[in-house]
Amino acid sequence: MKKILSKAYWVDRDVEKLVGLQLRYGVIISSLVVLAGGAVYLFQQGHIVVPDYTRFIGEGPGYTSFNGIFSGVAHLQAKEFIQFGVLLLIATPILRIAFSLFAFVLEKDKLYIGITLLVLCVILFSMFGGLKV
Amino acid sequence: MTILTFTIILLIGAYFAGLLGSLTGLGGGVVIIPLLTLVFHVDIRYAIGAALLASIATSSGAATAYVKEGITNIRLGMFLEIATTIGAVIGALIAVYTPTNTIAMLFGGILIFSAAMTLRKKTQEASNDGSQLATLLKLNSSYPTKDGQVNYKIKNVGAGFSIMTVAGVISGLLGIGSGALKVLAMDATMRIPFKVSTTTSNFMIGVTAAASAVVYLQRGYMDPGLAFPVILGVLGGAFTGSKLLTKMNPTVLRIIFCIAITFVALEMIYNGYNHKF
């Protein structure tokens, strides 16, 4: 553990490589979740007629809020499971910023700690700022 | 049509969209919107939601390799992401007040511009003429080439930052990565070598798309029934595309596809003009 927290360890391992790996695993994991949910969705509802996508009605709270998605996942609902994969996918680049922040903290690069925090704040604002109108 | 048939057809369509996006360098999301709206007659708002997810998936998937090779300029990307994320949030806000037909026409225009951009001549040379601001922000860097590490310097930081804000607004409004505008800002304005500008742009697309995706998700633009085939299909197509690109020179293909995409764009504009969205 002590080794992981030391700066030399990270310089050796090269944080950039880790950022690359995090992005790859984020995409792989989220697509596996989407695939699993999708397979069950097709199995359960594949024979039903396609919903009318030509008119926009918007998705219900089950697919648009953390609570809705998580409670659906807890009840093993197929579509909520897909939506959970969607959440993981959206989280992948956001997590990447957090990783970069960590890297700049280790490098003690104050300017870029500030810049990275600013980007993170913009994203958090768009998440929780009630912009959905 | 049953859900099963619809999903399979859309999966195949999304696969080719991802392949086309990868071979032309336009990105995964761009071809999804005309595919969903013109072929499947899906409402453009659902299409935008699905396209954003396709953009995040392909950009994050592809970024891995370039970041590892050290071509991507992470500081430059992070600095410009201030502009693109703020732009993306503004774009997602404007989208509510923009009629869907206007969005479709704007999309067609951007598509033509993007196709033209992929065909133009690119900056290959590393510039040694940097600005003071670039030094202050530690944006100058180096990248690996056949002949070893090459240093490059950056200028016109302010102008590049402004174009990036516009790229962010368009990305948030239309649900695409707007890679073409990002490359224009870095390549033509900031004089960054082509390889660095394309990979850094790709690196930024995921974050930019995520900034507006969180808004669109809450607004109900993201349907799981569409997200499932689109994400998997586009990823598969982009993967095949990246394998093909190492084996062949896509110049001729790129020209053919860009002409085809221009026709698709014209149809989007025509339909938008006739209020078909």
Coordinates of C-alpha atoms in Angstrom, one line a residue:
Chain A
M1 CA 0.0 0.0 0.0
K2 CA 2.8 2.3 0.9
K3 CA 4.4 1.6 -2.4
I4 CA 1.2 2.6 -4.3
L5 CA 1.1 6.0 -2.6
S6 CA 4.7 6.9 -3.3
K7 CA 5.4 9.2 -6.2
A8 CA 8.2 7.1 -7.6
Y9 CA 5.8 4.2 -8.1
W10 CA 3.5 6.3 -10.3
V11 CA 6.3 7.9 -12.3
D12 CA 7.6 4.4 -13.1
R13 CA 4.2 3.1 -14.0
D14 CA 3.4 6.2 -16.0
V15 CA 0.0 7.6 -15.1
E16 CA -0.8 8.0 -18.7
K17 CA -0.8 4.3 -19.2
L18 CA -3.2 3.9 -16.3
V19 CA -5.5 6.5 -17.8
G20 CA -5.5 4.6 -21.0
L21 CA -6.3 1.3 -19.2
Q22 CA -9.0 2.9 -17.2
L23 CA -10.7 4.1 -20.4
R24 CA -10.4 0.7 -22.0
Y25 CA -11.8 -1.2 -19.0
G26 CA -14.6 1.4 -18.6
V27 CA -15.8 0.8 -22.1
I28 CA -15.4 -3.0 -21.9
I29 CA -17.3 -3.2 -18.5
S30 CA -20.1 -0.9 -19.6
S31 CA -20.6 -2.7 -22.9
L32 CA -20.7 -6.1 -21.1
V33 CA -23.4 -4.8 -18.8
V34 CA -25.3 -3.4 -21.8
L35 CA -24.9 -6.8 -23.5
A36 CA -26.2 -8.7 -20.5
G37 CA -29.2 -6.4 -20.1
G38 CA -29.9 -6.4 -23.8
A39 CA -29.8 -10.2 -24.0
V40 CA -32.4 -10.5 -21.3
Y41 CA -34.4 -7.7 -22.8
L42 CA -34.6 -9.5 -26.2
F43 CA -35.4 -12.8 -24.5
Q44 CA -38.3 -11.3 -22.5
Q45 CA -39.6 -8.7 -24.9
G46 CA -38.2 -9.6 -28.3
H47 CA -41.6 -10.8 -29.6
I48 CA -43.4 -7.5 -28.7
V49 CA -44.0 -4.9 -31.4
V50 CA -41.4 -2.1 -31.5
P51 CA -42.4 1.0 -29.5
D52 CA -43.2 4.1 -31.5
Y53 CA -39.9 5.9 -31.7
T54 CA -41.1 8.3 -34.3
R55 CA -42.8 10.4 -31.6
F56 CA -40.8 11.7 -28.7
I57 CA -42.4 11.2 -25.4
G58 CA -39.2 11.0 -23.3
E59 CA -38.3 8.3 -20.8
G60 CA -39.9 7.8 -17.4
P61 CA -38.1 8.3 -14.1
G62 CA -37.1 4.6 -14.1
Y63 CA -34.6 5.4 -16.8
T64 CA -33.6 8.9 -16.1
S65 CA -32.7 9.0 -12.4
F66 CA -30.2 7.3 -10.2
N67 CA -32.9 6.0 -7.9
G68 CA -35.0 4.7 -10.8
I69 CA -32.1 2.9 -12.5
F70 CA -30.7 1.4 -9.3
S71 CA -34.0 0.1 -8.0
G72 CA -34.7 -1.4 -11.5
V73 CA -31.2 -3.1 -11.3
A74 CA -32.0 -4.4 -7.8
H75 CA -35.2 -6.0 -9.2
L76 CA -33.2 -7.4 -12.2
Q77 CA -35.2 -5.4 -14.8
A78 CA -33.6 -5.8 -18.2
K79 CA -34.1 -2.3 -19.5
E80 CA -32.9 -0.7 -16.3
F81 CA -29.9 -3.0 -16.5
I82 CA -29.1 -1.6 -20.0
Q83 CA -29.5 1.9 -18.6
F84 CA -27.1 1.1 -15.8
G85 CA -24.5 0.1 -18.5
V86 CA -25.3 3.5 -20.1
L87 CA -24.5 5.2 -16.8
L88 CA -21.2 3.3 -16.5
L89 CA -20.3 4.4 -20.1
I90 CA -21.0 8.1 -19.3
A91 CA -19.0 7.7 -16.1
T92 CA -15.9 6.4 -17.9
P93 CA -14.6 9.8 -19.3
I94 CA -15.7 11.6 -16.0
L95 CA -13.7 9.1 -14.0
R96 CA -10.8 9.7 -16.4
I97 CA -10.7 13.4 -15.2
A98 CA -10.6 12.2 -11.6
F99 CA -7.6 10.0 -12.6
S100 CA -5.9 13.0 -14.2
L101 CA -6.5 15.1 -11.1
F102 CA -4.8 12.4 -9.0
A103 CA -1.8 12.4 -11.4
F104 CA -1.4 16.2 -11.3
V105 CA -1.6 16.1 -7.5
L106 CA 1.3 13.6 -7.4
E107 CA 3.2 15.9 -9.8
K108 CA 2.4 18.8 -7.6
D109 CA 1.3 20.8 -10.7
K110 CA -0.9 23.5 -9.0
L111 CA -1.9 25.1 -12.3
Y112 CA -3.3 21.8 -13.7
I113 CA -4.8 20.8 -10.4
G114 CA -6.9 24.0 -10.8
I115 CA -7.7 23.4 -14.4
T116 CA -8.8 19.8 -13.8
L117 CA -10.9 20.8 -10.8
L118 CA -12.6 23.4 -13.0
V119 CA -13.5 20.8 -15.7
L120 CA -14.8 18.5 -13.0
C121 CA -16.9 21.3 -11.5
V122 CA -18.5 22.0 -14.9
I123 CA -19.5 18.4 -15.3
L124 CA -20.8 18.1 -11.8
F125 CA -22.8 21.3 -12.4
S126 CA -24.4 19.9 -15.5
M127 CA -25.2 16.7 -13.6
F128 CA -26.7 18.2 -10.5
G129 CA -27.5 21.8 -11.6
G130 CA -31.1 21.0 -12.5
L131 CA -30.5 21.7 -16.2
K132 CA -33.0 19.1 -17.5
V133 CA -35.7 21.8 -17.7
Chain B
M1 CA -41.9 -5.3 -36.7
T2 CA -40.9 -7.0 -33.5
I3 CA -38.3 -5.7 -31.0
L4 CA -36.1 -8.6 -32.0
T5 CA -36.0 -7.8 -35.7
F6 CA -35.7 -4.1 -35.1
T7 CA -32.7 -4.6 -32.7
I8 CA -30.9 -6.9 -35.1
I9 CA -31.3 -4.5 -38.1
L10 CA -30.3 -1.6 -36.0
L11 CA -27.3 -3.5 -34.6
I12 CA -26.1 -4.2 -38.2
G13 CA -26.8 -0.6 -39.2
A14 CA -24.8 0.7 -36.2
Y15 CA -22.0 -1.6 -37.0
F16 CA -21.6 0.0 -40.4
A17 CA -22.0 3.5 -38.9
G18 CA -19.1 2.7 -36.6
L19 CA -17.0 1.3 -39.4
L20 CA -17.8 4.3 -41.6
G21 CA -17.1 6.8 -38.8
S22 CA -13.8 5.1 -38.1
L23 CA -12.6 4.9 -41.7
T24 CA -13.5 8.5 -42.5
G25 CA -12.3 9.8 -39.2
L26 CA -15.6 11.5 -38.6
G27 CA -16.3 9.6 -35.4
G28 CA -18.9 7.1 -34.2
G29 CA -21.8 9.4 -33.4
V30 CA -22.0 11.3 -36.6
V31 CA -23.4 8.6 -38.8
I32 CA -25.8 7.3 -36.1
I33 CA -28.1 10.4 -36.3
P34 CA -28.9 10.1 -40.1
L35 CA -29.2 6.3 -39.7
L36 CA -31.8 6.6 -37.0
T37 CA -33.7 9.5 -38.4
L38 CA -33.7 8.9 -42.1
V39 CA -33.7 5.1 -42.2
F40 CA -35.5 4.2 -39.0
H41 CA -37.6 7.4 -38.7
V42 CA -36.7 7.7 -35.0
D43 CA -37.3 11.1 -33.5
I44 CA -34.2 13.2 -33.7
R45 CA -34.1 13.7 -29.9
Y46 CA -33.8 9.9 -29.3
A47 CA -31.2 9.9 -32.1
I48 CA -29.1 12.6 -30.4
G49 CA -29.2 10.6 -27.1
A50 CA -28.0 7.5 -28.8
A51 CA -25.3 9.3 -30.8
L52 CA -23.8 10.9 -27.7
L53 CA -23.4 7.4 -26.2
A54 CA -21.8 6.2 -29.5
S55 CA -19.4 9.2 -29.3
I56 CA -18.3 8.4 -25.7
A57 CA -17.9 4.7 -26.5
T58 CA -15.7 5.1 -29.6
S59 CA -13.6 8.0 -28.3
S60 CA -12.8 6.3 -25.0
G61 CA -12.1 3.0 -26.7
A62 CA -9.8 4.5 -29.3
A63 CA -8.1 6.9 -26.8
T64 CA -6.5 4.0 -25.0
A65 CA -3.9 3.2 -27.6
Y66 CA -2.9 6.8 -28.3
V67 CA -2.5 7.8 -24.7
K68 CA -0.3 4.7 -24.2
E69 CA 1.9 5.7 -27.1
G70 CA 2.3 9.2 -25.7
I71 CA 1.0 11.0 -28.7
T72 CA -2.0 12.6 -26.9
N73 CA -1.1 15.9 -25.2
I74 CA -3.0 15.4 -21.9
R75 CA -2.3 18.9 -20.6
L76 CA -3.5 20.5 -23.8
G77 CA -6.6 18.3 -23.8
M78 CA -7.4 19.1 -20.2
F79 CA -7.0 22.9 -20.7
L80 CA -9.2 22.9 -23.8
E81 CA -11.8 20.7 -22.0
I82 CA -12.6 23.8 -19.9
A83 CA -13.9 25.4 -23.2
T84 CA -15.6 22.3 -24.6
T85 CA -17.4 21.2 -21.5
I86 CA -18.7 24.8 -20.8
G87 CA -19.8 24.9 -24.4
A88 CA -21.4 21.5 -24.2
V89 CA -23.5 22.5 -21.2
I90 CA -24.6 25.7 -23.0
G91 CA -25.4 23.6 -26.1
A92 CA -27.6 21.2 -24.1
L93 CA -29.4 24.2 -22.6
I94 CA -30.0 25.9 -26.0
A95 CA -31.3 22.5 -27.4
V96 CA -34.5 22.8 -25.4
Y97 CA -35.4 26.0 -27.1
T98 CA -34.3 25.0 -30.6
P99 CA -36.9 23.4 -33.0
T100 CA -36.0 19.9 -34.1
N101 CA -36.1 21.0 -37.8
T102 CA -33.5 23.6 -37.1
I103 CA -31.3 21.1 -35.3
A104 CA -31.6 18.7 -38.3
M105 CA -30.6 21.5 -40.8
L106 CA -27.7 22.6 -38.6
F107 CA -26.6 18.9 -38.3
G108 CA -26.6 18.6 -42.1
G109 CA -24.4 21.8 -42.4
I110 CA -21.9 20.5 -39.8
L111 CA -21.8 17.1 -41.5
I112 CA -20.8 18.7 -44.9
F113 CA -18.2 20.8 -43.1
S114 CA -16.8 17.7 -41.3
A115 CA -16.6 15.7 -44.5
A116 CA -14.8 18.6 -46.2
M117 CA -12.4 18.9 -43.3
T118 CA -11.3 15.3 -43.5
L119 CA -10.3 15.8 -47.1
R120 CA -8.2 18.9 -46.6
K121 CA -4.4 19.1 -46.3
K122 CA -3.1 18.8 -42.8
T123 CA -0.3 20.3 -40.8
Q124 CA 2.4 17.7 -40.6
E125 CA 5.3 19.8 -39.5
A126 CA 6.0 20.5 -35.9
S127 CA 6.2 24.2 -35.3
N128 CA 9.0 25.8 -33.3
D129 CA 7.2 29.1 -33.1
G130 CA 5.2 29.1 -29.8
S131 CA 3.5 31.8 -27.9
Q132 CA 4.2 33.0 -24.3
L133 CA 0.8 31.8 -23.1
A134 CA 1.5 28.3 -24.4
T135 CA 4.7 28.2 -22.4
L136 CA 3.0 29.6 -19.3
L137 CA 0.3 26.9 -19.6
K138 CA 2.9 24.2 -20.3
L139 CA 1.2 23.2 -23.5
N140 CA 4.4 22.7 -25.6
S141 CA 5.3 19.1 -25.7
S142 CA 6.8 16.3 -27.9
Y143 CA 5.5 13.2 -29.6
P144 CA 7.0 10.0 -30.9
T145 CA 7.6 9.6 -34.7
K146 CA 9.6 7.2 -36.9
D147 CA 12.7 9.5 -36.4
G148 CA 12.4 9.7 -32.6
Q149 CA 10.8 12.3 -30.3
V150 CA 9.8 15.5 -32.0
N151 CA 9.3 18.7 -30.1
Y152 CA 6.5 21.1 -31.0
K153 CA 5.3 24.5 -29.8
I154 CA 1.8 25.9 -29.8
K155 CA 0.5 29.4 -30.7
N156 CA -2.8 31.2 -30.9
V157 CA -4.0 29.7 -27.6
G158 CA -6.8 32.2 -27.2
A159 CA -8.2 31.7 -30.7
G160 CA -8.0 27.9 -30.3
F161 CA -9.8 28.1 -27.0
S162 CA -12.6 30.2 -28.6
I163 CA -13.1 27.7 -31.4
M164 CA -13.2 24.9 -28.8
T165 CA -16.1 26.7 -27.0
V166 CA -18.0 26.7 -30.3
A167 CA -17.1 23.1 -30.9
G168 CA -18.5 22.3 -27.4
V169 CA -21.8 24.2 -28.0
I170 CA -22.3 22.3 -31.3
S171 CA -21.4 19.0 -29.6
G172 CA -24.0 19.7 -26.9
L173 CA -26.7 20.9 -29.3
L174 CA -26.4 18.1 -31.8
G175 CA -25.1 15.2 -29.7
I176 CA -21.9 14.6 -31.8
G177 CA -18.3 14.7 -30.9
S178 CA -17.6 17.6 -33.4
G179 CA -14.1 16.3 -33.9
A180 CA -13.8 18.3 -37.2
L181 CA -14.1 21.6 -35.4
K182 CA -11.7 20.4 -32.6
V183 CA -9.1 19.4 -35.2
L184 CA -9.7 22.8 -37.0
A185 CA -8.9 24.6 -33.8
M186 CA -5.8 22.7 -33.0
D187 CA -4.5 22.0 -36.5
A188 CA -5.2 25.2 -38.4
T189 CA -5.2 27.7 -35.6
M190 CA -2.8 26.4 -32.9
R191 CA -0.5 24.8 -35.4
I192 CA -0.3 21.5 -33.7
P193 CA 1.0 18.5 -35.7
F194 CA -1.9 16.5 -37.2
K195 CA -1.2 13.3 -35.3
V196 CA -1.3 15.1 -32.0
S197 CA -4.3 17.2 -32.9
T198 CA -6.5 14.2 -34.0
T199 CA -5.6 12.0 -31.0
T200 CA -6.0 14.9 -28.5
S201 CA -9.3 15.8 -30.1
N202 CA -10.4 12.2 -29.8
F203 CA -9.3 12.1 -26.2
M204 CA -11.5 15.2 -25.5
I205 CA -14.6 14.0 -27.2
G206 CA -15.6 11.6 -24.4
V207 CA -15.5 14.2 -21.8
T208 CA -17.3 16.8 -23.9
A209 CA -20.0 14.3 -24.8
A210 CA -20.3 13.2 -21.1
A211 CA -20.9 16.8 -20.1
S212 CA -24.1 17.1 -22.2
A213 CA -25.0 13.4 -21.9
V214 CA -25.8 13.7 -18.2
V215 CA -28.3 16.5 -19.1
Y216 CA -29.8 14.5 -21.9
L217 CA -30.1 11.3 -19.8
Q218 CA -32.1 13.2 -17.2
R219 CA -34.2 14.8 -20.0
G220 CA -35.2 11.3 -21.2
Y221 CA -33.5 11.3 -24.5
M222 CA -31.7 8.0 -23.9
D223 CA -33.8 5.0 -24.6
P224 CA -32.4 1.6 -23.5
G225 CA -34.0 -0.1 -26.4
L226 CA -32.0 2.1 -28.8
A227 CA -28.8 2.4 -26.6
F228 CA -28.3 -1.4 -26.5
P229 CA -27.9 -2.0 -30.3
V230 CA -26.3 1.4 -31.0
I231 CA -23.5 1.1 -28.4
L232 CA -22.6 -2.5 -29.2
G233 CA -22.9 -2.0 -33.0
V234 CA -20.9 1.2 -33.2
L235 CA -18.1 -0.2 -30.9
G236 CA -17.9 -3.4 -33.1
G237 CA -17.7 -1.3 -36.3
A238 CA -15.1 1.1 -34.9
F239 CA -13.0 -1.9 -33.8
T240 CA -13.1 -3.4 -37.3
G241 CA -12.3 0.0 -38.8
S242 CA -9.2 0.5 -36.6
K243 CA -7.9 -3.0 -37.6
L244 CA -8.6 -2.2 -41.3
L245 CA -6.8 1.2 -41.1
T246 CA -3.5 -0.5 -40.2
K247 CA -3.7 -2.7 -43.3
M248 CA -4.7 -0.2 -46.0
N249 CA -4.5 3.3 -47.1
P250 CA -8.1 4.7 -46.9
T251 CA -7.6 7.8 -49.1
V252 CA -9.9 6.6 -51.9
L253 CA -12.4 5.1 -49.6
R254 CA -12.4 8.3 -47.6
I255 CA -13.2 10.4 -50.7
I256 CA -16.1 8.1 -51.7
F257 CA -17.5 8.0 -48.2
C258 CA -17.3 11.8 -47.8
I259 CA -19.2 12.3 -51.0
A260 CA -21.9 9.8 -49.8
I261 CA -22.1 11.6 -46.5
T262 CA -22.5 14.9 -48.2
F263 CA -25.7 13.5 -49.9
V264 CA -27.0 12.3 -46.6
A265 CA -26.3 15.7 -45.1
L266 CA -28.2 17.4 -48.0
E267 CA -31.2 15.1 -47.3
M268 CA -31.1 16.1 -43.6
I269 CA -31.2 19.7 -44.6
Y270 CA -33.9 19.2 -47.2
N271 CA -36.1 17.2 -44.7
G272 CA -35.5 19.8 -42.0
Y273 CA -36.4 22.6 -44.4
N274 CA -39.7 20.8 -45.2
H275 CA -40.4 20.3 -41.5
K276 CA -40.2 16.5 -41.5
F277 CA -38.5 16.2 -38.2

